[in-house]
PDB file of C-alpha atoms and ligand atoms in Angstrom:
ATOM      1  CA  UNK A  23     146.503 -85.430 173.552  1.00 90.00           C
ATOM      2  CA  UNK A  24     148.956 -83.041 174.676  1.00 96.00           C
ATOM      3  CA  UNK A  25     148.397 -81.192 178.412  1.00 98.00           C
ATOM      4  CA  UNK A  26     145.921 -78.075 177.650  1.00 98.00           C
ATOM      5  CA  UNK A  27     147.940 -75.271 179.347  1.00 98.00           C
ATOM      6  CA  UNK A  28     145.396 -74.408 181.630  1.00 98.00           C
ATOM      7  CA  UNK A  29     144.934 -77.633 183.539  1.00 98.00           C
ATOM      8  CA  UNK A  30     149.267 -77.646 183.051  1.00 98.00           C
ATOM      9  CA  UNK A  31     148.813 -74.635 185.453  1.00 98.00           C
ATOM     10  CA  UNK A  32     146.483 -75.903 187.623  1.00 98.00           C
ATOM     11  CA  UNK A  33     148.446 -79.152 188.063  1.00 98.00           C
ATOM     12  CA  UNK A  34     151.289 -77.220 189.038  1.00 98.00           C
ATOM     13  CA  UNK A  35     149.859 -75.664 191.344  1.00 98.00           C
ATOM     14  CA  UNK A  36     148.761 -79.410 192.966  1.00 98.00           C
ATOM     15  CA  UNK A  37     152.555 -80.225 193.204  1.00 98.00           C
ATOM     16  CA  UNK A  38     153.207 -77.042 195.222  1.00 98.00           C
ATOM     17  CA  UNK A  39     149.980 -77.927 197.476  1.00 98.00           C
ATOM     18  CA  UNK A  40     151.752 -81.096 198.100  1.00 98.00           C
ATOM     19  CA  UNK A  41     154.933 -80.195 198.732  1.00 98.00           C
ATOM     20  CA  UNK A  42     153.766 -77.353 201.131  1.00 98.00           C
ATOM     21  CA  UNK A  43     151.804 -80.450 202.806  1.00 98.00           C
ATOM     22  CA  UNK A  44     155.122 -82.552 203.010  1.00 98.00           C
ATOM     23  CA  UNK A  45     157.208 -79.201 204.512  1.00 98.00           C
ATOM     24  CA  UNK A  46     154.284 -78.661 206.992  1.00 98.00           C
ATOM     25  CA  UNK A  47     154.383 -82.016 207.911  1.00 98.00           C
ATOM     26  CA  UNK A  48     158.358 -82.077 208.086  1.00 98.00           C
ATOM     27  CA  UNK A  49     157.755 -79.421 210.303  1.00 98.00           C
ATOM     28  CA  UNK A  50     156.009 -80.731 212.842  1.00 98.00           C
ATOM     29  CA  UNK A  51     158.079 -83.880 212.951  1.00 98.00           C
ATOM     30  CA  UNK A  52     160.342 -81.294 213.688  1.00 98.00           C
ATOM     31  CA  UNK A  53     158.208 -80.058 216.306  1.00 98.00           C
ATOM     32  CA  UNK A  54     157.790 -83.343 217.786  1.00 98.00           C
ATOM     33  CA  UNK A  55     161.150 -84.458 217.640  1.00 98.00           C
ATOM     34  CA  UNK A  56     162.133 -81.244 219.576  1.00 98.00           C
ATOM     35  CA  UNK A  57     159.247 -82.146 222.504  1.00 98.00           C
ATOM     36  CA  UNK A  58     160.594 -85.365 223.032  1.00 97.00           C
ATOM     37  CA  UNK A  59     157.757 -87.407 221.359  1.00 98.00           C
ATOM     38  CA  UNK A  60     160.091 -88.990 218.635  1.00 98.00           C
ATOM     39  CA  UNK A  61     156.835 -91.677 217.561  1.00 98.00           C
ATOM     40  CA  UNK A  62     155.253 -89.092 216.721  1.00 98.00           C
ATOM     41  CA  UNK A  63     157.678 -87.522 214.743  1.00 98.00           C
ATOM     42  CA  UNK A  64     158.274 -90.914 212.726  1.00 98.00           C
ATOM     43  CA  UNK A  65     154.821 -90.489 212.055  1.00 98.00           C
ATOM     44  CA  UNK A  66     154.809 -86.852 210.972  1.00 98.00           C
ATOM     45  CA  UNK A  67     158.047 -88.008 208.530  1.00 98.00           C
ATOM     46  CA  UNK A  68     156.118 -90.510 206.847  1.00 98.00           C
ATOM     47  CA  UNK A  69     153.403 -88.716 205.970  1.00 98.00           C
ATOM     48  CA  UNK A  70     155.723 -85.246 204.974  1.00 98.00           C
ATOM     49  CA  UNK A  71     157.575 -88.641 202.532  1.00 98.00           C
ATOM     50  CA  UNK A  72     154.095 -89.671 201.376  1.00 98.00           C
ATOM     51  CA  UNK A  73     152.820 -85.907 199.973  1.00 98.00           C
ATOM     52  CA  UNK A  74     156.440 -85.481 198.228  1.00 98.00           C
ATOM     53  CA  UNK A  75     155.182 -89.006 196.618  1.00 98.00           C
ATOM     54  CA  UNK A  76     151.758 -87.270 195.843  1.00 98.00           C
ATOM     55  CA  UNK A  77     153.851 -84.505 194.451  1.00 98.00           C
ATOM     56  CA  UNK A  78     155.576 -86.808 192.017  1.00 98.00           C
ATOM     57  CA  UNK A  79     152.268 -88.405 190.920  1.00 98.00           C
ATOM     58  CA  UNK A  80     151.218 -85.411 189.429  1.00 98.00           C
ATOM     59  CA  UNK A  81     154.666 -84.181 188.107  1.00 98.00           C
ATOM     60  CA  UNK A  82     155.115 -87.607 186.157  1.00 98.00           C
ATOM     61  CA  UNK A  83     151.795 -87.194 185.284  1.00 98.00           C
ATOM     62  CA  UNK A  84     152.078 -83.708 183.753  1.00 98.00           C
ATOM     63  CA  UNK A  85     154.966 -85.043 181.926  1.00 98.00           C
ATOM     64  CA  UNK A  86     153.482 -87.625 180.101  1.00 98.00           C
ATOM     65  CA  UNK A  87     150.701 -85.553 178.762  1.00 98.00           C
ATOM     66  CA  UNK A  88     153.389 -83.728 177.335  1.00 98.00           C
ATOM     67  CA  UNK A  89     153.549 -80.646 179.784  1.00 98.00           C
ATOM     68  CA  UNK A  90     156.253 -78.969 181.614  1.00 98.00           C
ATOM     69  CA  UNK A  91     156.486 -78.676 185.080  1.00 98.00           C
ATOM     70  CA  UNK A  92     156.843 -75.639 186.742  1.00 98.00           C
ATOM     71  CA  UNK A  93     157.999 -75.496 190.463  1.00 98.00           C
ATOM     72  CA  UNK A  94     156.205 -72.473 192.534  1.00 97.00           C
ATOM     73  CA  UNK A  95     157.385 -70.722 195.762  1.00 97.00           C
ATOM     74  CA  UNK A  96     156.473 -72.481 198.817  1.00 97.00           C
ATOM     75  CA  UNK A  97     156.171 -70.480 202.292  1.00 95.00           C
ATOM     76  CA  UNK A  98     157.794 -70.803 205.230  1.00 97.00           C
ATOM     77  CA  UNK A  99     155.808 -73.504 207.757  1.00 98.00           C
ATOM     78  CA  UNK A 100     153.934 -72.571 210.945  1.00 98.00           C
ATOM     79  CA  UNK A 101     157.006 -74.471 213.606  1.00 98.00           C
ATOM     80  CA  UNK A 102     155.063 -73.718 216.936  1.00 98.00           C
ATOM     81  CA  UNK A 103     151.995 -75.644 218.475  1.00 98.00           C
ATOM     82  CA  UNK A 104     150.667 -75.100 221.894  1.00 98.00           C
ATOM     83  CA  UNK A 105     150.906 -79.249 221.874  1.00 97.00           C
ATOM     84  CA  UNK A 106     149.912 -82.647 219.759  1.00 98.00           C
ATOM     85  CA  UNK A 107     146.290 -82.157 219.919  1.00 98.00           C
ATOM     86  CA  UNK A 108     146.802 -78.918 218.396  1.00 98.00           C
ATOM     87  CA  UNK A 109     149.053 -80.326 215.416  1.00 98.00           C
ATOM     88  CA  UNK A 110     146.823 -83.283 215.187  1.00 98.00           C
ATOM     89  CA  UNK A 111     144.183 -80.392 214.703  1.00 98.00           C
ATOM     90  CA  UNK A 112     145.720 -78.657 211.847  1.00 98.00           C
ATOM     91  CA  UNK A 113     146.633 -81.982 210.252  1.00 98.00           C
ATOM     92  CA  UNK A 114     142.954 -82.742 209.775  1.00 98.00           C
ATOM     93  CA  UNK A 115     142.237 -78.968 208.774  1.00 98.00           C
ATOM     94  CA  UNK A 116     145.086 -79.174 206.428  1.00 98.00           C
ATOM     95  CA  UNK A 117     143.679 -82.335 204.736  1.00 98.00           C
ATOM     96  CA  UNK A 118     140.224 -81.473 204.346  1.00 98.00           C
ATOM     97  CA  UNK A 119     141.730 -78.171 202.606  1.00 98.00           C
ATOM     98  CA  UNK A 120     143.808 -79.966 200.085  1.00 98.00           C
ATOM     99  CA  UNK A 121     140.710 -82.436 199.633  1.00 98.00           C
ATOM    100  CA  UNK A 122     138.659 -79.151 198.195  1.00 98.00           C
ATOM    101  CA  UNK A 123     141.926 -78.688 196.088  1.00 98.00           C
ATOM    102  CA  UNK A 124     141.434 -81.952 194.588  1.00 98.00           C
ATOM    103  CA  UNK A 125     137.545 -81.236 194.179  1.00 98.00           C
ATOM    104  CA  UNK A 126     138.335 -78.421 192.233  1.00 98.00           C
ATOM    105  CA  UNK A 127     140.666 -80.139 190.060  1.00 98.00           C
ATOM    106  CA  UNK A 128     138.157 -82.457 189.054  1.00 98.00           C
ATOM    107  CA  UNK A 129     135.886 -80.081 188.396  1.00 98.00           C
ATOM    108  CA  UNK A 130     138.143 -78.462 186.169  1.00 98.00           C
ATOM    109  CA  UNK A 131     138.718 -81.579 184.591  1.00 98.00           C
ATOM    110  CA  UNK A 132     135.497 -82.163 184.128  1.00 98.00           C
ATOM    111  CA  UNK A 133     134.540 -78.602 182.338  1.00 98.00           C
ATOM    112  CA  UNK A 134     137.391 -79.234 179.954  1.00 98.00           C
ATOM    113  CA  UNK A 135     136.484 -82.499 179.271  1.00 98.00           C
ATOM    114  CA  UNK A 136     139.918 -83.830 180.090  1.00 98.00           C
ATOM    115  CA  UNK A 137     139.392 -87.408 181.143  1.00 98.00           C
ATOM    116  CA  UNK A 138     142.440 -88.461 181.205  1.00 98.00           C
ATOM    117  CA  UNK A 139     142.980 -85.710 183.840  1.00 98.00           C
ATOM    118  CA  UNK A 140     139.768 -86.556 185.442  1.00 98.00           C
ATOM    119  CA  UNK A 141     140.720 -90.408 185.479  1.00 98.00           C
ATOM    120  CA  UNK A 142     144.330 -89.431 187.115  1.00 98.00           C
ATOM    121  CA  UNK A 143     142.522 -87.535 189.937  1.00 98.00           C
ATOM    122  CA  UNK A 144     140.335 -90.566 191.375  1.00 98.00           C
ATOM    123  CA  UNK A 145     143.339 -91.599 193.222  1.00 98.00           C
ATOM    124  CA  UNK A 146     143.851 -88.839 194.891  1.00 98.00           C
ATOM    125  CA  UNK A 147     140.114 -88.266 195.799  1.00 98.00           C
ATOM    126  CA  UNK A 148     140.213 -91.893 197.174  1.00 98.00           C
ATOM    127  CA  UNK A 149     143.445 -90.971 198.800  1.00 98.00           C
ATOM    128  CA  UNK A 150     142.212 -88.058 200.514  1.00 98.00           C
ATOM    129  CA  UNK A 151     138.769 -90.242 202.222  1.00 98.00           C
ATOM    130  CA  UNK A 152     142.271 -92.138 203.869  1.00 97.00           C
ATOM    131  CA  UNK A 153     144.257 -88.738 204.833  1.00 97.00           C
ATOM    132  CA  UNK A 154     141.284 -87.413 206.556  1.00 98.00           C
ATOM    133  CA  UNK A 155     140.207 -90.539 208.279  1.00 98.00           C
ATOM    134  CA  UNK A 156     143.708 -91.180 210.078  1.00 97.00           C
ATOM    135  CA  UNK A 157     143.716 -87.722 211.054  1.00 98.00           C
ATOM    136  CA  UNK A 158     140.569 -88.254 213.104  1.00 98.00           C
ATOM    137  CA  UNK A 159     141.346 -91.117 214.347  1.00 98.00           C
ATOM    138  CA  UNK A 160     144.725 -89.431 215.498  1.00 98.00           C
ATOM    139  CA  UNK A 161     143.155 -86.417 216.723  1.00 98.00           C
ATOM    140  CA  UNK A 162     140.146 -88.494 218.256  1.00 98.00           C
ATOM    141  CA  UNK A 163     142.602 -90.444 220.275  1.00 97.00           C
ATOM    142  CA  UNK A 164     144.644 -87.669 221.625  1.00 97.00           C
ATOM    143  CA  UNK A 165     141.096 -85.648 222.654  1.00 97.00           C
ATOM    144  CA  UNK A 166     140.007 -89.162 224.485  1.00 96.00           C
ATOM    145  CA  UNK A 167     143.041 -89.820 226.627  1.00 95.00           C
ATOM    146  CA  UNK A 168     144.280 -86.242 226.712  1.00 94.00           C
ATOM    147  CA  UNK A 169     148.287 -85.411 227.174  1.00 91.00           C
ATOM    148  CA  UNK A 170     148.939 -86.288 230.604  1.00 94.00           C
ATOM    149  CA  UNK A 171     152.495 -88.940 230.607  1.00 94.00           C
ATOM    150  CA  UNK A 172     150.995 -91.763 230.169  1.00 95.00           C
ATOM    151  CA  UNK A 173     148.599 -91.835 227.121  1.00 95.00           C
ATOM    152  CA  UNK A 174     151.374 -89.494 225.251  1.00 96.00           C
ATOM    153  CA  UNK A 175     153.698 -92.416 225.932  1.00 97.00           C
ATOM    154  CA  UNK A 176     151.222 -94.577 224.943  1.00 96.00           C
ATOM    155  CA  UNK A 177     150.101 -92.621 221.979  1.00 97.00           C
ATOM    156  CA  UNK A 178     153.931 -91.751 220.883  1.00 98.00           C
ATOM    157  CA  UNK A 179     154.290 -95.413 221.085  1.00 97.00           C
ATOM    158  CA  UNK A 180     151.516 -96.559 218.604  1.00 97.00           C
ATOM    159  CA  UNK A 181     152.677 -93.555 216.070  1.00 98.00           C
ATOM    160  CA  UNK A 182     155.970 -94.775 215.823  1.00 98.00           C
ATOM    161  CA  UNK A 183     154.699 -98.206 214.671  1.00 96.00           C
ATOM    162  CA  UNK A 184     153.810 -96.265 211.391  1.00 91.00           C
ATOM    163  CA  UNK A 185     155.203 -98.674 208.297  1.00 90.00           C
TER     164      UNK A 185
HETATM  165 FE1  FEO B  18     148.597 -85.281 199.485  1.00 69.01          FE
HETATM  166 FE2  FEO B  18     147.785 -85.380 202.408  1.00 69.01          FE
HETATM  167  O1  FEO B  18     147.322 -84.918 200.681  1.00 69.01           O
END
């Protein structure tokens, strides 16, 4: 059954939410990399390569129900942070915000009685319970030790071991 053009637009507007994610994220790797914490930054990159992979979920999703993507504006990034904690902060913020994104597709979905679109989202609401878990573990971390030199080396350290 061929996309309904709502959901077509509401999908869309996914695949900008996760490509803002994977520019905010780009940014502060960006951030990091300037601050000399270049772990962290490795671990910023990954996850900025991750939502462009979310991003093409969706987009070879759309096309195979027969829709058309359309690519939206995306904004300018924030690219200044008091420090990690801060950025660690906003990650989880960030996440839990694109989690009610994801809610709100489903509900959609639901409503329309889509199921295939409904079906394609459980992924990503799985995906997000991971996304906001490893931000507060990250974040939890960084509160615990605080950034004095030797837990950011530390905590750079374990980042960077990102696969
Ligand atoms: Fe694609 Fe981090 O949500």
């Amino acid at each position: 059954m061929i996309i309904d053009a709502k959901m077509e637009k509401a999908l869309n507007g996914q695949i900008r939410a996760e490509l803002e994610s994977a520019y905010l994220y780009l940014s502060m790797a960006s951030w990091f990399d300037a601050n000399d914490l270049p772990g962290c930054a490795h671990w910023m990159k990954k996850q900025a390569a991750e939502e462009q992979e979310h991003a093409m979920k969706i987009y070879e999703y759309v096309v195979a129900r027969g829709g058309h993507v359309i690519l939206e504006a995306i904004a300018a990034p924030r690219n200044e942070w008091k420090n990690a904690t801060e950025i660690f902060q906003q990650t989880l913020e960030h996440e839990q915000k694109v989690t009610a994104l994801i809610y709100e597709l489903v509900e959609k979905a639901m409503e329309m009685k889509d199921y295939a679109t409904r079906g394609m989202l459980s992924w990503f609401v799985q995906e997000q319970v991971e996304e906001e878990e490893h931000a507060m573990e990250i974040l939890a971390k960084f509160k615990k030790l605080g950034e004095i030199p030797i837990s950011l080396a530390m905590l750079d350290k374990e980042l960077g071991d990102r696969s």
